[in-house]
CSV table of C-alpha atoms in Angstrom, one decimal:
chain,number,residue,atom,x,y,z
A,1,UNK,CA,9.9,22.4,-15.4
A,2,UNK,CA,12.4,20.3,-17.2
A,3,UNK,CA,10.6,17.9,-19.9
A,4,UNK,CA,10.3,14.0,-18.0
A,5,UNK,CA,11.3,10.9,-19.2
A,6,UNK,CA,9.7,7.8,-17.0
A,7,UNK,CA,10.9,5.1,-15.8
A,8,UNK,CA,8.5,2.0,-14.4
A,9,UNK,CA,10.4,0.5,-11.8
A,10,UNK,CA,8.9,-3.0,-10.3
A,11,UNK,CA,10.6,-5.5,-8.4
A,12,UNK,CA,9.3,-8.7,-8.6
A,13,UNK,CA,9.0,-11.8,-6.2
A,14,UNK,CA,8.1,-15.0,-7.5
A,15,UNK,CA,5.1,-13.7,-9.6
A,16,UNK,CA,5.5,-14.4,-13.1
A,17,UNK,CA,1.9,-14.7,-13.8
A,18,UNK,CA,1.4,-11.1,-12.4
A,19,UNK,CA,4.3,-9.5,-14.1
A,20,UNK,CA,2.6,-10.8,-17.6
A,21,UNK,CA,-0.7,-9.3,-16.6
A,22,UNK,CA,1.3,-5.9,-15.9
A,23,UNK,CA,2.9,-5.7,-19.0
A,24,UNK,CA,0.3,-6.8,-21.0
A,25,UNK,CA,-1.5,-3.5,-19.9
A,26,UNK,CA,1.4,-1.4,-20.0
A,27,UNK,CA,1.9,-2.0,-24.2
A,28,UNK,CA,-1.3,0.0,-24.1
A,29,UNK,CA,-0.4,3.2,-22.4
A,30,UNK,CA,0.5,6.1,-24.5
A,31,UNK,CA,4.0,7.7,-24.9
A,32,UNK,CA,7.5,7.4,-24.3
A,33,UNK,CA,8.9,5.2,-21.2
A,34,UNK,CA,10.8,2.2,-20.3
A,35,UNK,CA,10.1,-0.4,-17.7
A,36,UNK,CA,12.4,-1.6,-15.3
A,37,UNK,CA,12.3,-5.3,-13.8
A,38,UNK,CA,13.7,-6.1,-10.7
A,39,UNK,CA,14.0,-10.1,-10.0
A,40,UNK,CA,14.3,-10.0,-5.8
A,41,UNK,CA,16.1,-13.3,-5.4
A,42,UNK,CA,13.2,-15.2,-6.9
A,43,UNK,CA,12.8,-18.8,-7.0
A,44,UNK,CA,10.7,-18.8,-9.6
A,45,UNK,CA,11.6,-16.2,-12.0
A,46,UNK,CA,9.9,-13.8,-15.1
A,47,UNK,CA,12.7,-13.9,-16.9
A,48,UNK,CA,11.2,-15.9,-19.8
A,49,UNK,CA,8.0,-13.7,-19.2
A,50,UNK,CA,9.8,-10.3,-19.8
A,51,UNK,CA,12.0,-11.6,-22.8
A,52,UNK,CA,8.3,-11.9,-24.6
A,53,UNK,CA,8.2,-8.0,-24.3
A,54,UNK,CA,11.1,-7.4,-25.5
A,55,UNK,CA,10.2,-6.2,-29.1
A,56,UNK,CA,6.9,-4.5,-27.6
A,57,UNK,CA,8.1,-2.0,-24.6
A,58,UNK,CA,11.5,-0.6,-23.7
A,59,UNK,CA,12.5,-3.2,-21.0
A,60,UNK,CA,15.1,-4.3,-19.1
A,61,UNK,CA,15.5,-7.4,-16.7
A,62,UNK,CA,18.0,-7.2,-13.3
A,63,UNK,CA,18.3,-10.4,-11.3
A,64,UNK,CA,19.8,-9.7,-7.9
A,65,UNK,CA,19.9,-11.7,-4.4
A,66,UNK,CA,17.1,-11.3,-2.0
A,67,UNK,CA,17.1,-8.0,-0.1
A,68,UNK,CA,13.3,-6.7,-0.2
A,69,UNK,CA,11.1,-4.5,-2.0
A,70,UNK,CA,12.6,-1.3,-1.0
A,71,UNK,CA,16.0,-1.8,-1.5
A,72,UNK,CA,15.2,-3.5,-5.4
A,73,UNK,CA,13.3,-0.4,-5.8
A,74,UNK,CA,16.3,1.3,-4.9
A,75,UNK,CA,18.2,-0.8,-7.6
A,76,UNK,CA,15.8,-0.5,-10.5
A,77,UNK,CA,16.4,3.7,-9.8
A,78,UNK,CA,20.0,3.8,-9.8
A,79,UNK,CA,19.5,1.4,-13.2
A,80,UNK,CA,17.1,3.3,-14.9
A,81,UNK,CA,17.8,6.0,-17.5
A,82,UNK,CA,14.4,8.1,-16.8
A,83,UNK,CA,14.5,11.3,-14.4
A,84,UNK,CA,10.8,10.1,-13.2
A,85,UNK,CA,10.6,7.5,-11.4
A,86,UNK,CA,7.1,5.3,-11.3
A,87,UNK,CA,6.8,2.8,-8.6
A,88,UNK,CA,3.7,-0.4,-8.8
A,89,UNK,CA,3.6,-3.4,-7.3
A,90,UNK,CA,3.6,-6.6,-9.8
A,91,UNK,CA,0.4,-7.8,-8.8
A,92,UNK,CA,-1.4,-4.7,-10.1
A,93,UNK,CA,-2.9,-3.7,-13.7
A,94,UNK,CA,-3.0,-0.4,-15.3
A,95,UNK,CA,-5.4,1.4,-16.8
A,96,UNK,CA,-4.5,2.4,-20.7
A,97,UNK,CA,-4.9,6.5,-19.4
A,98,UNK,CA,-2.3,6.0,-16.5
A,99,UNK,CA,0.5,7.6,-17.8
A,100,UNK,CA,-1.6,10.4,-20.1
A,101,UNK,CA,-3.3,11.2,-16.2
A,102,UNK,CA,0.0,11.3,-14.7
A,103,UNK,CA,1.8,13.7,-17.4
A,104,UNK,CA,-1.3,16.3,-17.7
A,105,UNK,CA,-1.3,16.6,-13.4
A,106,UNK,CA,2.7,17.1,-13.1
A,107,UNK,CA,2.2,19.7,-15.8
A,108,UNK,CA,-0.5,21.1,-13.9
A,109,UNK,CA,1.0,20.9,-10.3
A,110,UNK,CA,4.3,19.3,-10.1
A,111,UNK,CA,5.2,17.2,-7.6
A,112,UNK,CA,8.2,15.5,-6.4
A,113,UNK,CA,6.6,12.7,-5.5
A,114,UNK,CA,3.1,11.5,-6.0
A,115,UNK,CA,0.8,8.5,-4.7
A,116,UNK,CA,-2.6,7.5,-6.2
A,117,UNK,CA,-5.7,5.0,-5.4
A,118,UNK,CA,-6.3,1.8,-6.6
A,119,UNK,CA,-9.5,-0.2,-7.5
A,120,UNK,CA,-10.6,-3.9,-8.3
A,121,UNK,CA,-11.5,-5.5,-11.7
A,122,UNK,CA,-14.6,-7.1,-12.4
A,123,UNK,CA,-12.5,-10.1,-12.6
A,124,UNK,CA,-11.2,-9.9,-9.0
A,125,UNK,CA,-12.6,-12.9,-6.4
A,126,UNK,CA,-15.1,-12.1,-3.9
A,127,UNK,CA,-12.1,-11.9,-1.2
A,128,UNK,CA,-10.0,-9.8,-3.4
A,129,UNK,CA,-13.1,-6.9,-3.9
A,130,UNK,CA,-14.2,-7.4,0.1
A,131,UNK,CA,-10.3,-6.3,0.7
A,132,UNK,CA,-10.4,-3.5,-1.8
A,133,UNK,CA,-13.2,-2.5,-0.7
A,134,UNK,CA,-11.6,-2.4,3.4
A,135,UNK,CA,-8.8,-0.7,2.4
A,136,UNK,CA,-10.4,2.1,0.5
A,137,UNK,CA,-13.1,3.0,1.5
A,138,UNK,CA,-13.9,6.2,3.7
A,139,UNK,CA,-16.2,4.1,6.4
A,140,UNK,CA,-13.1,2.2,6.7
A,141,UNK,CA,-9.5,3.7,6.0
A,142,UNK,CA,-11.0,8.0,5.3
A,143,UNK,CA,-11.1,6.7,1.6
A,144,UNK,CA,-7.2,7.8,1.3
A,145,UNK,CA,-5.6,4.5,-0.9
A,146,UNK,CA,-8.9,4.6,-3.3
A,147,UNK,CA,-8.5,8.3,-4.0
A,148,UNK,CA,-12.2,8.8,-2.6
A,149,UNK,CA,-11.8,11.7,-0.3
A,150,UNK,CA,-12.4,15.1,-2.2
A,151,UNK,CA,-9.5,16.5,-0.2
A,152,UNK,CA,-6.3,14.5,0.5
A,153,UNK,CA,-4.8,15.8,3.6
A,154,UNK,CA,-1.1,17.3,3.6
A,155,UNK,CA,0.2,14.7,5.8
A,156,UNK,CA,-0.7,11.6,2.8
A,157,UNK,CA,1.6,9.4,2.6
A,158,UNK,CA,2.1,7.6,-1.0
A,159,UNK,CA,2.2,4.0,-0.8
A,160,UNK,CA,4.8,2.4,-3.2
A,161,UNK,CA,2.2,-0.5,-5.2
A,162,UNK,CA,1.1,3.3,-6.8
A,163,UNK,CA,3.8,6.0,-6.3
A,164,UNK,CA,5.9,8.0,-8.5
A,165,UNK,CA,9.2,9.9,-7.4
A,166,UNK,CA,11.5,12.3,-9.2
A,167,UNK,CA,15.5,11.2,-9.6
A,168,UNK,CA,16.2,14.4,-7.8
A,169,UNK,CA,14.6,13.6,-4.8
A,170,UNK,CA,15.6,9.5,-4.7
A,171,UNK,CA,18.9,11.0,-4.7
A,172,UNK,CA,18.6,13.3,-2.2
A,173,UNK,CA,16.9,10.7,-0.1
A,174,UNK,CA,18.4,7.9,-0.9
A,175,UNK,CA,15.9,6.4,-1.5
A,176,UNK,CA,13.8,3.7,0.4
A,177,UNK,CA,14.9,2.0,3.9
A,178,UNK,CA,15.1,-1.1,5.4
A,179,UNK,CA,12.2,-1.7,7.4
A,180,UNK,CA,9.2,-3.7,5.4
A,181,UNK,CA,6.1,-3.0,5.8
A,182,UNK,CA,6.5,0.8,6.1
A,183,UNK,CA,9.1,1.5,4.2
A,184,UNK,CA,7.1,4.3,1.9
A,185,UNK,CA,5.6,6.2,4.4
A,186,UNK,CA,8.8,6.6,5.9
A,187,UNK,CA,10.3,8.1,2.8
A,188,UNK,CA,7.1,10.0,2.4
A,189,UNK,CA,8.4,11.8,6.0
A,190,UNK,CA,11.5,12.4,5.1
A,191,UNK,CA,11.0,13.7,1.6
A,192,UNK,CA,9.0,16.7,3.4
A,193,UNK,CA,11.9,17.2,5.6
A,194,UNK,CA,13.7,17.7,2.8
A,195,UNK,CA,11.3,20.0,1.5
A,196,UNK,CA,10.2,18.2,-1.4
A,197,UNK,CA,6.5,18.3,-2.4
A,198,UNK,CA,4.4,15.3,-2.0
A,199,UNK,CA,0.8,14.6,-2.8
A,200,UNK,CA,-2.3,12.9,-4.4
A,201,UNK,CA,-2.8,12.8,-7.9
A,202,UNK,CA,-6.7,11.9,-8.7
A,203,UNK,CA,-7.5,9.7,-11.4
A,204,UNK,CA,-4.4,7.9,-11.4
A,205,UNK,CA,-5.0,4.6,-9.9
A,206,UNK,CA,-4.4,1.1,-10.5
A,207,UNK,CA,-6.2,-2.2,-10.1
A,208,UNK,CA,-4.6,-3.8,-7.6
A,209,UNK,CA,-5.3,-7.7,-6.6
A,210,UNK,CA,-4.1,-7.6,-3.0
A,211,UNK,CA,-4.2,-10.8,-0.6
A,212,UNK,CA,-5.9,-13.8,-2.2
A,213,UNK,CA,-7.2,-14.9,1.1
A,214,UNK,CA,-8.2,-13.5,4.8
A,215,UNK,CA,-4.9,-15.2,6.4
A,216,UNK,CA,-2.5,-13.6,4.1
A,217,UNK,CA,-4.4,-10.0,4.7
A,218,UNK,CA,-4.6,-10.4,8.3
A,219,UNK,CA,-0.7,-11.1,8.6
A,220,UNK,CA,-0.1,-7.9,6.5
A,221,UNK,CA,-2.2,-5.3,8.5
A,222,UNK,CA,-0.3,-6.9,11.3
A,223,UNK,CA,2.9,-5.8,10.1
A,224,UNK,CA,1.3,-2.2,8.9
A,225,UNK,CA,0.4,-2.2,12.7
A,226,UNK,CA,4.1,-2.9,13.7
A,227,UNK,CA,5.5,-0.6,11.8
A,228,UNK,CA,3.8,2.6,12.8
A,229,UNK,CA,5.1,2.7,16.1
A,230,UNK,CA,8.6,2.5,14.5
A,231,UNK,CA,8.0,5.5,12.3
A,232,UNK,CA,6.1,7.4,15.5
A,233,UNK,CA,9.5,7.1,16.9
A,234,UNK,CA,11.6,8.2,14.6
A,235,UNK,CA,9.5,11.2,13.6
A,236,UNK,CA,7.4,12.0,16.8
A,237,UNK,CA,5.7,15.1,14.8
A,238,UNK,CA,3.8,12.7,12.8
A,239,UNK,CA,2.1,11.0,15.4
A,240,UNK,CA,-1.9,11.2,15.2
A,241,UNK,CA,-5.1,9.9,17.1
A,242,UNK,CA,-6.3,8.1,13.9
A,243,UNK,CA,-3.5,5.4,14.2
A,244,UNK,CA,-5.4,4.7,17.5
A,245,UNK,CA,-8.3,3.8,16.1
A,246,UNK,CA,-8.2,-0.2,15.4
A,247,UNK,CA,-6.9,-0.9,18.5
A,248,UNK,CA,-9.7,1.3,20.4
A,249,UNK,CA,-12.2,-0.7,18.2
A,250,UNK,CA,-10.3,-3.5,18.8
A,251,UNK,CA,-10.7,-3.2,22.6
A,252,UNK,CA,-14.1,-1.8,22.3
A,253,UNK,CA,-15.5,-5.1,20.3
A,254,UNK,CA,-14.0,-6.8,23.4
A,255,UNK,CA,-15.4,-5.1,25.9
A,256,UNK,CA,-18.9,-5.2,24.2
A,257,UNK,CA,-18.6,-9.3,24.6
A,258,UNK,CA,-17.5,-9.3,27.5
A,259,UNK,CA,-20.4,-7.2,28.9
A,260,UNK,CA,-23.0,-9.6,27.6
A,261,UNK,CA,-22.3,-11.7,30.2
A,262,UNK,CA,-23.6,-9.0,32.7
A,263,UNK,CA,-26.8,-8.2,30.2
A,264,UNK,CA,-25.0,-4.6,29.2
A,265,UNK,CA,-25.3,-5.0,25.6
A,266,UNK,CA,-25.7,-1.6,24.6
A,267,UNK,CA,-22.0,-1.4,23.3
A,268,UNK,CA,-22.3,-4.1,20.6
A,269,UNK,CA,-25.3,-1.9,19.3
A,270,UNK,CA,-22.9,0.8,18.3
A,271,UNK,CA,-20.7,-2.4,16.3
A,272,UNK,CA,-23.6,-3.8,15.1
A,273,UNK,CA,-24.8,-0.6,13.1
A,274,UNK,CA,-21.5,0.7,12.3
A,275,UNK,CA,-21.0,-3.4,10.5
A,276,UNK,CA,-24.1,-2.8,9.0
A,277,UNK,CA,-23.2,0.6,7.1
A,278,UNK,CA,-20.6,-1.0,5.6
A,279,UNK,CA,-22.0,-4.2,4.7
A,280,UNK,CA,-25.4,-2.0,2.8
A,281,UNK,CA,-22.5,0.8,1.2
A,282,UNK,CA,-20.5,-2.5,-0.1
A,283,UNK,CA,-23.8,-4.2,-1.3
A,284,UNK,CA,-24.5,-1.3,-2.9
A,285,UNK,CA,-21.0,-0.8,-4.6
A,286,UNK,CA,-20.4,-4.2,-6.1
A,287,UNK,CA,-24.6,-5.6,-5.9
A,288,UNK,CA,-23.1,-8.7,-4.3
A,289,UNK,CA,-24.9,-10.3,-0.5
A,290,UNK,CA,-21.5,-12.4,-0.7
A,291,UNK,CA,-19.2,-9.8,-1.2
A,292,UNK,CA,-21.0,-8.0,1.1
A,293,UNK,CA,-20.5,-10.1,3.8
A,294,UNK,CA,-17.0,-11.0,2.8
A,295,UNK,CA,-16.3,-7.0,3.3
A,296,UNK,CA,-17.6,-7.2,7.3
A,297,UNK,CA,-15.3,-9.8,8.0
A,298,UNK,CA,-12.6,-8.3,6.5
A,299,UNK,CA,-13.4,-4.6,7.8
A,300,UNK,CA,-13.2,-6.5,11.2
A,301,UNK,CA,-10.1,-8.6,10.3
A,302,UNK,CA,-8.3,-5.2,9.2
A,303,UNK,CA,-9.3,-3.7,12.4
A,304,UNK,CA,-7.9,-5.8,14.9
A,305,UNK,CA,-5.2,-7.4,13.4
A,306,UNK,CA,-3.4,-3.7,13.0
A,307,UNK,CA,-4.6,-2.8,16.3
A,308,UNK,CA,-3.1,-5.8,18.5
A,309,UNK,CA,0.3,-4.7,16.3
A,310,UNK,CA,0.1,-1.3,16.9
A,311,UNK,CA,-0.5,-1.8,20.4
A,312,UNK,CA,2.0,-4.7,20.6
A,313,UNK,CA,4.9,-2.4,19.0
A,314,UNK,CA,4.0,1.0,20.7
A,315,UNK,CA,4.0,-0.3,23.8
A,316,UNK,CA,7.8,-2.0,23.3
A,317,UNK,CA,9.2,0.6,20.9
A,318,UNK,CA,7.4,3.9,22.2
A,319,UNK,CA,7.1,2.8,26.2
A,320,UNK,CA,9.9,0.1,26.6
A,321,UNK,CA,12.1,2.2,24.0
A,322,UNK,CA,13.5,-1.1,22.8
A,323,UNK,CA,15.3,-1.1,19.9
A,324,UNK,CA,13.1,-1.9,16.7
A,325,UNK,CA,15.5,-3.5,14.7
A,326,UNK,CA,16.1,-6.1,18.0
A,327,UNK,CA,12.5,-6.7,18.8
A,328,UNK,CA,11.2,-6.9,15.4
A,329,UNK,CA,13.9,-8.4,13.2
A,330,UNK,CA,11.3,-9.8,10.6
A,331,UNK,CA,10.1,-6.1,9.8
A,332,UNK,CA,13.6,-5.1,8.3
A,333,UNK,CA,15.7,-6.6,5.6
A,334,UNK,CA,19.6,-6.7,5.6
């Protein structure tokens, strides 16, 4: 294996603030690497923020007009001067063992392009750990984004707020798409196609802030629930009963009220126990009654709002065969 030389690559959207808190962690990470801003079109830049680094990291600053995360992704790549590519998000912070984790598993077992979990900060709100805690753990997602599950399956798909990707196979790829959300599992898919290896690397997450409120999430696990239908079409052979699962719960919770009316209340039983697993597992992770309760409504919240999009999409992309870029113009960037 040739010897790697990484490259952080963020793009950046009117987060200053965040970018700061990012850097600030990345001056303590061991070894060699330079970091790679990306300034989408912002209104409000980290310019200023980034010229504060300059004397401690290896950094560089782009400022480009609005096209998305996946395409300034793109542009920070074909910028950077590494031949490993790491992807995060602005709005997460990294631990000061990141990169020494990431070296010592490519080492070990190389990969082309690799995804880890994420976790919250003490410091995170109560909203910010409920979410984390929805989108992690194994009662709710299998445990996949927080690295939990003691085997990853083969199908994983890295998720680009914690991915790293090798110049070899951005090239061969081209890199990320349009279409936002869903932009990294779909390079995920076609990396394999290509024959590239992809996988987990444990120990190598991030803390990651997420939504700041219940709105904001709810619109974004919408969009997740758009986008799968797209990539179900485009690769059929990745299709799998799991992605049915919000909207079955989503219809189940339905049915149970509506069946209350009629005295049949056994179905809400099943909801009620299954809410209250996850409301003692999260008491018990963070030792919170608020946070605990905050998780239930955002376990449900994550639940239905990707259902009623999945279901929403599939039935006019995968049924309808209408032409995603036409129905959902939002979900793709020009």
């Amino acid at each position: 294996m040739v010897e790697l030389h990484f490259s952080f690559i963020i793009p950046v959207y009117n987060r200053p603030q965040e970018i700061k808190e990012l850097l600030d962690s990345l001056t303590l990470l061991d070894g060699s690497f330079e970091v790679v801003i990306v300034e989408d079109g912002s209104q409000i830049t980290c310019k200023d923020v980034v010229d504060d680094f300059s004397k401690k990291l290896n950094i560089s600053y782009y400022f480009k007009e609005n096209s998305g995360p996946g395409d300034s992704r793109n542009f920070g790549m074909n910028k950077a001067k590494g031949n490993y590519y790491i992807i995060l998000d602005s709005d997460v912070i990294v631990p000061d063992n990141y990169l020494k984790t990431i070296s010592k598993a490519l080492s070990e077992n190389y990969l082309d392009c690799y995804g880890s979990g994420d976790k919250a900060l003490e410091s995170f709100s109560s909203v910010q750990k409920a979410i984390d805690y929805t989108m992690t753990s194994i009662l709710t997602t299998g445990g996949i984004r927080g690295g939990k599950q003691s085997k990853i399956s083969r199908s994983y798909e890295p998720r680009s707020f914690n991915m790293g990707i090798s110049k070899a196979a951005f090239l061969d790829s081209g890199g990320f798409g349009r279409i936002h959300p869903g932009e990294d599992p779909d390079l995920s898919i076609r990396l394999r196609k290509l024959k590239f290896k992809v996988g987990f690397i444990h120990g190598a997450h991030v803390y990651h802030k997420r939504r700041t409120d219940f709105k904001k999430f709810s619109q974004q696990v919408y969009k997740f629930g758009l986008a799968r239908p797209i990539l179900i079409s485009r690769y059929p052979e990745t299709s799998k009963l799991t992605y049915w699962f919000p909207f079955v719960y989503s219809v189940g919770l339905l049915l149970g009220f509506i069946l209350i009316s009629f005295k049949l209340d056994f179905i809400l039983y099943f909801y009620a126990l299954y809410n209250f697993l996850i409301f003692v597992d999260s008491l018990v992770d963070y030792k919170n009654l608020k946070i605990a309760l905050f998780t239930v409504l955002s376990t449900n919240i994550q639940f239905v709002s990707y259902g009623v999009g999945f279901i929403l999409s599939y039935f006019k992309i995968c049924i309808l065969k209408q032409i995603p870029e036409k129905t959902f113009p939002k979900l793709f960037f020009k």
